[in-house]
mmCIF file of C-alpha atoms in Angstrom:
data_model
loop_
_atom_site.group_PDB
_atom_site.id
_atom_site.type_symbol
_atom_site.label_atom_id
_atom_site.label_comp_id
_atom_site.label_asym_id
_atom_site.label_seq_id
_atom_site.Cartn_x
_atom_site.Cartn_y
_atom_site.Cartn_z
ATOM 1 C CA UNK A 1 5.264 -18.451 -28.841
ATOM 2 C CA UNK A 2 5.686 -16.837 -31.985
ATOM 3 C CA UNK A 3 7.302 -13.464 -32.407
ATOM 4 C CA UNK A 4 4.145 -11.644 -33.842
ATOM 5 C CA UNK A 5 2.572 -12.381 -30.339
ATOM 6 C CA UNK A 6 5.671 -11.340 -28.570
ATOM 7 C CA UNK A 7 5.570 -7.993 -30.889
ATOM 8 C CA UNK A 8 1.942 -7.210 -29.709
ATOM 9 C CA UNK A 9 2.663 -7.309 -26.020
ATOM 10 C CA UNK A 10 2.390 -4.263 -23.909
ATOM 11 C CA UNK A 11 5.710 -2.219 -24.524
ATOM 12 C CA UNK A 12 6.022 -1.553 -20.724
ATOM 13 C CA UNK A 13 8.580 0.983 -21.824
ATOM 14 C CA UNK A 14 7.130 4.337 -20.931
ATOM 15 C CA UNK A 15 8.521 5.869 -17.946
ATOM 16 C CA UNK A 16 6.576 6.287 -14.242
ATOM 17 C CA UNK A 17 7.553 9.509 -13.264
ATOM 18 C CA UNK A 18 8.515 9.667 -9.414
ATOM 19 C CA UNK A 19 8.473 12.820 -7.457
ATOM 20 C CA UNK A 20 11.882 13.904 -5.553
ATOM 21 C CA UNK A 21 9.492 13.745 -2.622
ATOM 22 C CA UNK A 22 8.503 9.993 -3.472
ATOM 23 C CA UNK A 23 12.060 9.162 -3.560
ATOM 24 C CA UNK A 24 12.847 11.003 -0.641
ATOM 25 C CA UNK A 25 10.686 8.994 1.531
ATOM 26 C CA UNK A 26 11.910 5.653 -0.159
ATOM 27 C CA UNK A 27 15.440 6.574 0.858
ATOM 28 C CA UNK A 28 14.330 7.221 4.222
ATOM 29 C CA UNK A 29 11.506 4.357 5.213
ATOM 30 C CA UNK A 30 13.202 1.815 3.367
ATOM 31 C CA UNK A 31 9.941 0.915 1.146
ATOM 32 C CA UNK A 32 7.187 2.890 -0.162
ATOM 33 C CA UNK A 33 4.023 2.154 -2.281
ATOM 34 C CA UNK A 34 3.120 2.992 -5.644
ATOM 35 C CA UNK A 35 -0.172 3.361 -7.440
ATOM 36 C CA UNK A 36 -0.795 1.335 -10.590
ATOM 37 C CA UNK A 37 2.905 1.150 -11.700
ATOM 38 C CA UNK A 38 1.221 -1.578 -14.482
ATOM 39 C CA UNK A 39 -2.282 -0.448 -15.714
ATOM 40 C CA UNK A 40 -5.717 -2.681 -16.199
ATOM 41 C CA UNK A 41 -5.134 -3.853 -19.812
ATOM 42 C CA UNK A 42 -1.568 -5.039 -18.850
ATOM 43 C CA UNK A 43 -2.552 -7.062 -16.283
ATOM 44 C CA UNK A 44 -5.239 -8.281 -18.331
ATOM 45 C CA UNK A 45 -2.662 -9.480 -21.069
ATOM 46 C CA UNK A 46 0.509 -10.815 -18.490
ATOM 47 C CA UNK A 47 -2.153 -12.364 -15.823
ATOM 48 C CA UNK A 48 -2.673 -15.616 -17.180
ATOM 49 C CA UNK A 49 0.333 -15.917 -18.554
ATOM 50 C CA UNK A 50 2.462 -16.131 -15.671
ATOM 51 C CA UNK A 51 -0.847 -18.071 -13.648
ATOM 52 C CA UNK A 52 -0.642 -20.834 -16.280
ATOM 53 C CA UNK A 53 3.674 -20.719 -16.063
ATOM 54 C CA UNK A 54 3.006 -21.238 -12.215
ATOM 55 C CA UNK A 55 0.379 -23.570 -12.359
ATOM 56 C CA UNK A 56 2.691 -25.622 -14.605
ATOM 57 C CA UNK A 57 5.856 -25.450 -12.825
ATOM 58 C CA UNK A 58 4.574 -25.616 -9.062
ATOM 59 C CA UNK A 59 5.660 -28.582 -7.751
ATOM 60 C CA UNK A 60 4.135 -28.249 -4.409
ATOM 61 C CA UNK A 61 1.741 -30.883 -3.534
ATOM 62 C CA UNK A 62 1.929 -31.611 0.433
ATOM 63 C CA UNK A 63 -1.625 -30.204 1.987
ATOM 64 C CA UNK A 64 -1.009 -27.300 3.827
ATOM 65 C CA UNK A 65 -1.251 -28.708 7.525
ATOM 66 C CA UNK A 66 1.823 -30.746 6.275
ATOM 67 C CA UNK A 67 3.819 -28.258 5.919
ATOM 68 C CA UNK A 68 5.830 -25.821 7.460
ATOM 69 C CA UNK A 69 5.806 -22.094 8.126
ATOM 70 C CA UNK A 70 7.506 -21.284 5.016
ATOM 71 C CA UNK A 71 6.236 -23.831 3.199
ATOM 72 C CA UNK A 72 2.607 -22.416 4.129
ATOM 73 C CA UNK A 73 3.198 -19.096 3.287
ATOM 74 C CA UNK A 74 3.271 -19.495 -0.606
ATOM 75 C CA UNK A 75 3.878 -20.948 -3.693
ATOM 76 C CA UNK A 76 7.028 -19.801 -5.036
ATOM 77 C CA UNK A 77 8.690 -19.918 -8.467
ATOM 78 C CA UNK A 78 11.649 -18.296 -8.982
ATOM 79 C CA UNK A 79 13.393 -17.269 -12.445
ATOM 80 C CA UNK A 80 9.517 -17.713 -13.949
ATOM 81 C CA UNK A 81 10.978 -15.444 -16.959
ATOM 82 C CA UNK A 82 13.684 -18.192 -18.163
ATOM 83 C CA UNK A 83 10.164 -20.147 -18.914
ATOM 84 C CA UNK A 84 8.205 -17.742 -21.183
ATOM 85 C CA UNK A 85 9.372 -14.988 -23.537
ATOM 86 C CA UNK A 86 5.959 -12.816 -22.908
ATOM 87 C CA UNK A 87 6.778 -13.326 -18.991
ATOM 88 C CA UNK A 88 10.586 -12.194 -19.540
ATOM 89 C CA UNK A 89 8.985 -8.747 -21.587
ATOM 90 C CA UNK A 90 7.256 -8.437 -18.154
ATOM 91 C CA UNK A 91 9.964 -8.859 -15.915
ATOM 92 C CA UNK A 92 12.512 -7.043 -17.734
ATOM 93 C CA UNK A 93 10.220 -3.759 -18.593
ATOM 94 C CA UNK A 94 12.441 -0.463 -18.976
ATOM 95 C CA UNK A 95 9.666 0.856 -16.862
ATOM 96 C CA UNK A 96 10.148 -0.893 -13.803
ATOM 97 C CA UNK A 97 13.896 -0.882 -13.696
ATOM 98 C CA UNK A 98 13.692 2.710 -14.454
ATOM 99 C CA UNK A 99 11.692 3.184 -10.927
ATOM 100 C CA UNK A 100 14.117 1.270 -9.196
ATOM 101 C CA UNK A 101 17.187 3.001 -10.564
ATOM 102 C CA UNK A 102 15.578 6.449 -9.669
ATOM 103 C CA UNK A 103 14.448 5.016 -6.086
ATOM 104 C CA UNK A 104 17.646 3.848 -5.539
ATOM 105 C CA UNK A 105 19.315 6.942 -6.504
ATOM 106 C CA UNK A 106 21.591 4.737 -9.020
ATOM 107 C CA UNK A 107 22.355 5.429 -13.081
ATOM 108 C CA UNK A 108 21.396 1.484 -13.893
ATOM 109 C CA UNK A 109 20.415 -1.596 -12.403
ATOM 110 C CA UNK A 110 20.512 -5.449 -13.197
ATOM 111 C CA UNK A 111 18.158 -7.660 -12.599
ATOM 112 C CA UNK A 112 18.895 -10.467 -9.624
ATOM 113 C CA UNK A 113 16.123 -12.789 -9.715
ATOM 114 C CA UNK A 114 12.208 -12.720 -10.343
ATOM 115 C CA UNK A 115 9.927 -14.876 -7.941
ATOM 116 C CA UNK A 116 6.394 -15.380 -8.673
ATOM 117 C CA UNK A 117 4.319 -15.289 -5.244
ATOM 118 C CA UNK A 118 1.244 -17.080 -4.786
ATOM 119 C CA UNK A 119 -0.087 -17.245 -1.351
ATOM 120 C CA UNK A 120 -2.554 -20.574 -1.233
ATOM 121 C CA UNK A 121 -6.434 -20.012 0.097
ATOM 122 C CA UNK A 122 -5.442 -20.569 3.704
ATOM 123 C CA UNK A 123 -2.007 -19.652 3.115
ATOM 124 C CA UNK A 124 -0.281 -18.893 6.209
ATOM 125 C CA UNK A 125 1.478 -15.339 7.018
ATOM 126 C CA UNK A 126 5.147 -14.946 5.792
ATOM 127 C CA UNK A 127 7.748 -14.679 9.214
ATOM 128 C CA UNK A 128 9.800 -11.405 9.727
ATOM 129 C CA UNK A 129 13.090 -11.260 7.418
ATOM 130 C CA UNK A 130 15.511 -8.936 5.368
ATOM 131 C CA UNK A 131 16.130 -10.207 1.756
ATOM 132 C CA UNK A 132 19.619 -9.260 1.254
ATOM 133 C CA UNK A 133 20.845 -12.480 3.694
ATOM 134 C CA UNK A 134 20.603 -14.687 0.980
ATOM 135 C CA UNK A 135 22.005 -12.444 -1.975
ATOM 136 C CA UNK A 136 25.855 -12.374 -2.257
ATOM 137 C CA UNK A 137 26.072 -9.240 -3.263
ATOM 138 C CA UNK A 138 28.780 -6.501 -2.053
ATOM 139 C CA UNK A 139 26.070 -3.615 -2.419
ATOM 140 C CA UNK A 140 23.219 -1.861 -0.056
ATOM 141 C CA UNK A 141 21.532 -0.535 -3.414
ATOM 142 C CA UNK A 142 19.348 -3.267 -3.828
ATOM 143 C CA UNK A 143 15.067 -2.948 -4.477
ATOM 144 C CA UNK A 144 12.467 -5.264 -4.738
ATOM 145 C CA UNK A 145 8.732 -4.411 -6.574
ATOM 146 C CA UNK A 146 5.967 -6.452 -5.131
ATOM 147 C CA UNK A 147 3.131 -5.998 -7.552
ATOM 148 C CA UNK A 148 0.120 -8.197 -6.772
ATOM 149 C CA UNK A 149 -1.563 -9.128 -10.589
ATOM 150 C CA UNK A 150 -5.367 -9.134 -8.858
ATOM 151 C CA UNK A 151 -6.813 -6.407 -6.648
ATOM 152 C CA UNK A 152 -5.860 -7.835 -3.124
ATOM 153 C CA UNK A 153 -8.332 -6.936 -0.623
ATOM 154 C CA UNK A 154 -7.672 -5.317 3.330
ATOM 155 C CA UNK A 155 -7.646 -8.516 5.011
ATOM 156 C CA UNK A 156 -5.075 -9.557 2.829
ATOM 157 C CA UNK A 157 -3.189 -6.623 2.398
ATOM 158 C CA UNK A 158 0.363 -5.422 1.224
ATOM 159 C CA UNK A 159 3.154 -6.539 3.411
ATOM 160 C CA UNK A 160 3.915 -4.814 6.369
ATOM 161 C CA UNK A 161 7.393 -3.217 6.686
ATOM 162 C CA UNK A 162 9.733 -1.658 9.411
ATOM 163 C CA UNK A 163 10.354 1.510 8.393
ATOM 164 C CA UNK A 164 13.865 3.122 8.531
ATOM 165 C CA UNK A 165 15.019 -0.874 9.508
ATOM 166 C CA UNK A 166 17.455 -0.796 6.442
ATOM 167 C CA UNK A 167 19.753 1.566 7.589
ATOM 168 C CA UNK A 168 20.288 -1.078 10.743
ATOM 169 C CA UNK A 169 22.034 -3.364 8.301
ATOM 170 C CA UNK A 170 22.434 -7.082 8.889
ATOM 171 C CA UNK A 171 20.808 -7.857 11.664
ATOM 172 C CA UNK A 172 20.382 -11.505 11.599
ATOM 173 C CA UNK A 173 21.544 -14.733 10.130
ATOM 174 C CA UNK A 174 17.992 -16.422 10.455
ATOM 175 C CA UNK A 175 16.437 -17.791 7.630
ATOM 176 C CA UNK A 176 12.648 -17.273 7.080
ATOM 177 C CA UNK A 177 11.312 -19.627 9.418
ATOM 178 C CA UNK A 178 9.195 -19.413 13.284
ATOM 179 C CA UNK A 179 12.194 -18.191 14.589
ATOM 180 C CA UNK A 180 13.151 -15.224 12.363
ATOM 181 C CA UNK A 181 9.722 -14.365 12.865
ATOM 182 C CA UNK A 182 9.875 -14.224 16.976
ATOM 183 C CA UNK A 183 13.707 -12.676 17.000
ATOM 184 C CA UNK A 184 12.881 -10.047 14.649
ATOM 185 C CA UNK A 185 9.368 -9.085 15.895
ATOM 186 C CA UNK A 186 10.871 -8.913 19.454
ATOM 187 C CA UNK A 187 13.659 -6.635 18.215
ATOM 188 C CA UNK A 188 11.209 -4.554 16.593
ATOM 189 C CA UNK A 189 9.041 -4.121 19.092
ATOM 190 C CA UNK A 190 12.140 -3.549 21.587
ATOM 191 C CA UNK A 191 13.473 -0.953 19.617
ATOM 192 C CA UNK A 192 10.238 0.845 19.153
ATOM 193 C CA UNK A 193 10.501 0.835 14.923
ATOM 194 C CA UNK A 194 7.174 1.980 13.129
ATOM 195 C CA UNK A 195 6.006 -0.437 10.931
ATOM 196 C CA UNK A 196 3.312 -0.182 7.836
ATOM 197 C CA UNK A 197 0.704 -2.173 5.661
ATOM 198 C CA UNK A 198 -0.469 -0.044 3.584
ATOM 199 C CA UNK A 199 -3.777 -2.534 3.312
ATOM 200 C CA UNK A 200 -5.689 -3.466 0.193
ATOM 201 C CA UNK A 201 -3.922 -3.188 -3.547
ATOM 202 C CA UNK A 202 -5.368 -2.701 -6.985
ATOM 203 C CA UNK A 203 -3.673 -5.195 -9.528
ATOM 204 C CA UNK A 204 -1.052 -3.239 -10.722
ATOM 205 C CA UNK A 205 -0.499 -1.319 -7.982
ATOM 206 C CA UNK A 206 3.386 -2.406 -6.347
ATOM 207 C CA UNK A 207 5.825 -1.529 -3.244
ATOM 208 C CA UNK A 208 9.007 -1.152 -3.370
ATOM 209 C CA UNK A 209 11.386 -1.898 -0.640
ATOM 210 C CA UNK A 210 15.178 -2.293 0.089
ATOM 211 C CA UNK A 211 17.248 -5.235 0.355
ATOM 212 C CA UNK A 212 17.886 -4.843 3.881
ATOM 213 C CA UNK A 213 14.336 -3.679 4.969
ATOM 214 C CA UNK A 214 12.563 -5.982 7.733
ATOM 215 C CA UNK A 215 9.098 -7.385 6.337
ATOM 216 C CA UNK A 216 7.028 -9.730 6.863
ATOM 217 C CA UNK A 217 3.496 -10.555 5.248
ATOM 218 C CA UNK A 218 -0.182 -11.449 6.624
ATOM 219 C CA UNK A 219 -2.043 -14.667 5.963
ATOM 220 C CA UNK A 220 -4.678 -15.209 3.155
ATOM 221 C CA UNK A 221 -8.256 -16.036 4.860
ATOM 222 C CA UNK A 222 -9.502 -15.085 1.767
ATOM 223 C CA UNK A 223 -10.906 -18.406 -0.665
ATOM 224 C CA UNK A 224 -8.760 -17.254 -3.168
ATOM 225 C CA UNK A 225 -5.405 -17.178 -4.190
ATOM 226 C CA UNK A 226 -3.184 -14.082 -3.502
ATOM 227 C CA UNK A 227 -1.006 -13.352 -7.205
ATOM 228 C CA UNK A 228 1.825 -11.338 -6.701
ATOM 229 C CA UNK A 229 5.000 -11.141 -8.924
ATOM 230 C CA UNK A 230 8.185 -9.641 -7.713
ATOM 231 C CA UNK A 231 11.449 -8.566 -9.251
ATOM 232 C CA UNK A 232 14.519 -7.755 -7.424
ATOM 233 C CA UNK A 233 17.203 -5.116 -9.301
ATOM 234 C CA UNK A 234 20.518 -4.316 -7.929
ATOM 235 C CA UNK A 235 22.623 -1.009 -8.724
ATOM 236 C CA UNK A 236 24.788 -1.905 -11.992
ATOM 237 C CA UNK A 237 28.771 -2.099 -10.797
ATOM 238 C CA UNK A 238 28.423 -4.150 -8.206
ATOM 239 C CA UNK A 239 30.701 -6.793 -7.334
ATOM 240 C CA UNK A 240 30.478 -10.325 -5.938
ATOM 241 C CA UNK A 241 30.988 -11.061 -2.024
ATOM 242 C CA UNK A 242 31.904 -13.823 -0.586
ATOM 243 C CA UNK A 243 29.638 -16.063 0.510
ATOM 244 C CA UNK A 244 29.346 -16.233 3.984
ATOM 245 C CA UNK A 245 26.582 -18.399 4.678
ATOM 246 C CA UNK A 246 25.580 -21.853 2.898
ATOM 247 C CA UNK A 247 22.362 -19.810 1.633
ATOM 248 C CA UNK A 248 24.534 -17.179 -0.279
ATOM 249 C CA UNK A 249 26.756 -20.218 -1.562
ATOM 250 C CA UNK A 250 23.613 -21.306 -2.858
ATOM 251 C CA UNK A 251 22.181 -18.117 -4.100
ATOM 252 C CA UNK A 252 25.616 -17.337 -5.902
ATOM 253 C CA UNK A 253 25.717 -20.756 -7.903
ATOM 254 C CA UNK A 254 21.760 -20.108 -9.172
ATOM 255 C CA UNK A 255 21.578 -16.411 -9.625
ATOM 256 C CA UNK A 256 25.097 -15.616 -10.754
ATOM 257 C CA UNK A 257 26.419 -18.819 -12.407
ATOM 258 C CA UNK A 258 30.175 -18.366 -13.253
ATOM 259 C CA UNK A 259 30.584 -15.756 -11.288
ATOM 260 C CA UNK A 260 33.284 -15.553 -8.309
ATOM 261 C CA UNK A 261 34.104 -13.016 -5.313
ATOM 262 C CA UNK A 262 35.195 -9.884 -6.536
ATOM 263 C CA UNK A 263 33.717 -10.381 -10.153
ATOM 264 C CA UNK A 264 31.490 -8.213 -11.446
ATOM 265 C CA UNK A 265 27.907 -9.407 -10.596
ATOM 266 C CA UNK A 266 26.767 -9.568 -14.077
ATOM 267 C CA UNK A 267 26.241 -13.402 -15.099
ATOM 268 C CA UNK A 268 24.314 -14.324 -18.461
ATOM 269 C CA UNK A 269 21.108 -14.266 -15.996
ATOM 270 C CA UNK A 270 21.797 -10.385 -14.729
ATOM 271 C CA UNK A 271 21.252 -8.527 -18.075
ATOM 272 C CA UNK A 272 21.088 -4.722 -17.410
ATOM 273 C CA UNK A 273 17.710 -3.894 -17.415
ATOM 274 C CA UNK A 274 17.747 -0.056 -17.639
ATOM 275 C CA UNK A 275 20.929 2.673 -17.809
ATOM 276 C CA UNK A 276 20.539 6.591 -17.911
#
């Protein structure tokens, strides 16, 4: 991919200006969603980009009745920007690290992984879980943007999130699987927590939600496939923990190669993606 194309890319570098009352309620809920954060022509430009990358990296090919519940809930490829230079311009835009720094309340953030999320024509629905039990990461300022790159429609939907859940902390060991899905949906419904889909998205359009923020995600009856690309940023500063489960031993030697407890989370795949 020659520089010339890379030059004529979408800058991505203009800033999407939150309200204090938009952050307000992030800080709160634990997640909130945000109107075309990446407009039409974008989407237009980075949409078959990152299809084709997927499409040529996926190495999924069980049917779906042979699988299991995470294994039905989508195709995922993580990291998709170490495989394309237009994908990395993408995933490391100034303007979406900017939103995530400002939701997060934080001067700068790093970048911890991107996973492209492609949930299969028949896909099934993605179990109850918090992120942040896989990241080794000594922080609580940690975001993920969910940004689905074709319009998504109500049957579909966002994911559904249990607001004010992140300030409950760790709740659970349980990787996504049948039973994170009945633990946590019996603790939510026990403890009476709202939760939220905010329904059908525009491409473009993205939520944002905390590392520690229950979620889970509906199925796709739909005969088409469900894009979505996510990026997860983490406040610059933060510091290695140690692992305490074989999934953050895992996550630490992928995401932060090198890198040991009480170092500075800031491997050669954690650039700083945007600083006031």
């Amino acid at each position: 991919m020659s520089n010339e194309f890379i030059n004529h890319l979408p800058k991505l570098s203009d800033s999407y200006v939150l309200t204090e009352e938009q952050i307000n309620d992030f800080q709160k809920n634990g997640h909130i969603f945000l109107k075309q954060v990446s407009n039409q022509e974008e989407i237009e430009v980075f949409r078959p980009i990152v299809g084709d990358m997927v499409r040529n990296l996926n190495q999924e090919s069980r049917q779906m009745h042979e699988r299991d519940t995470y294994g039905k809930a989508f195709i995922q490829i993580s990291n998709i920007w170490e495989n394309s230079l237009a994908i990395q311009h993408f995933v490391f835009a100034k303007r979406f690290a900017k939103l995530a720094a400002d939701l997060l309340g934080v001067d700068g953030v790093r970048i911890y992984h991107d996973q492209a999320l492609f949930k299969e024509p028949g896909g099934g629905h993605t179990p109850w879980h918090q992120d942040q039990i896989y990241w080794p990461l000594d922080t609580d300022k940690t975001i993920t943007m969910w940004m689905p790159i074709v319009n998504i429609p109500q049957e579909v939907g966002s994911m559904t999130f249990a607001s004010e859940s992140q300030k409950l902390g760790y709740l659970s060991k349980l990787a996504i699987s049948d039973e994170s899905h009945k633990t946590l949906k019996e603790y939510i419904e026990n403890k009476g927590i709202a939760t939220i889909n905010y329904g059908a998205m525009n491409a473009g359009d993205a939520t944002f939600h905390s590392g520690w923020t229950l979620h889970s995600a509906p199925g796709n009856p739909t005969d088409y496939m469900r894009e979505v690309m996510t990026i997860i940023y983490y406040a610059d500063g933060t510091k290695v923990m140690e692992p305490d489960t074989n999934a953050r031993n895992s996550d630490l030697a992928r995401w932060l190669p090198g890198l040991n407890a009480g170092d500075l989370a800031a491997s050669r795949l954690n650039p700083l993606l945007f600083k006031k």
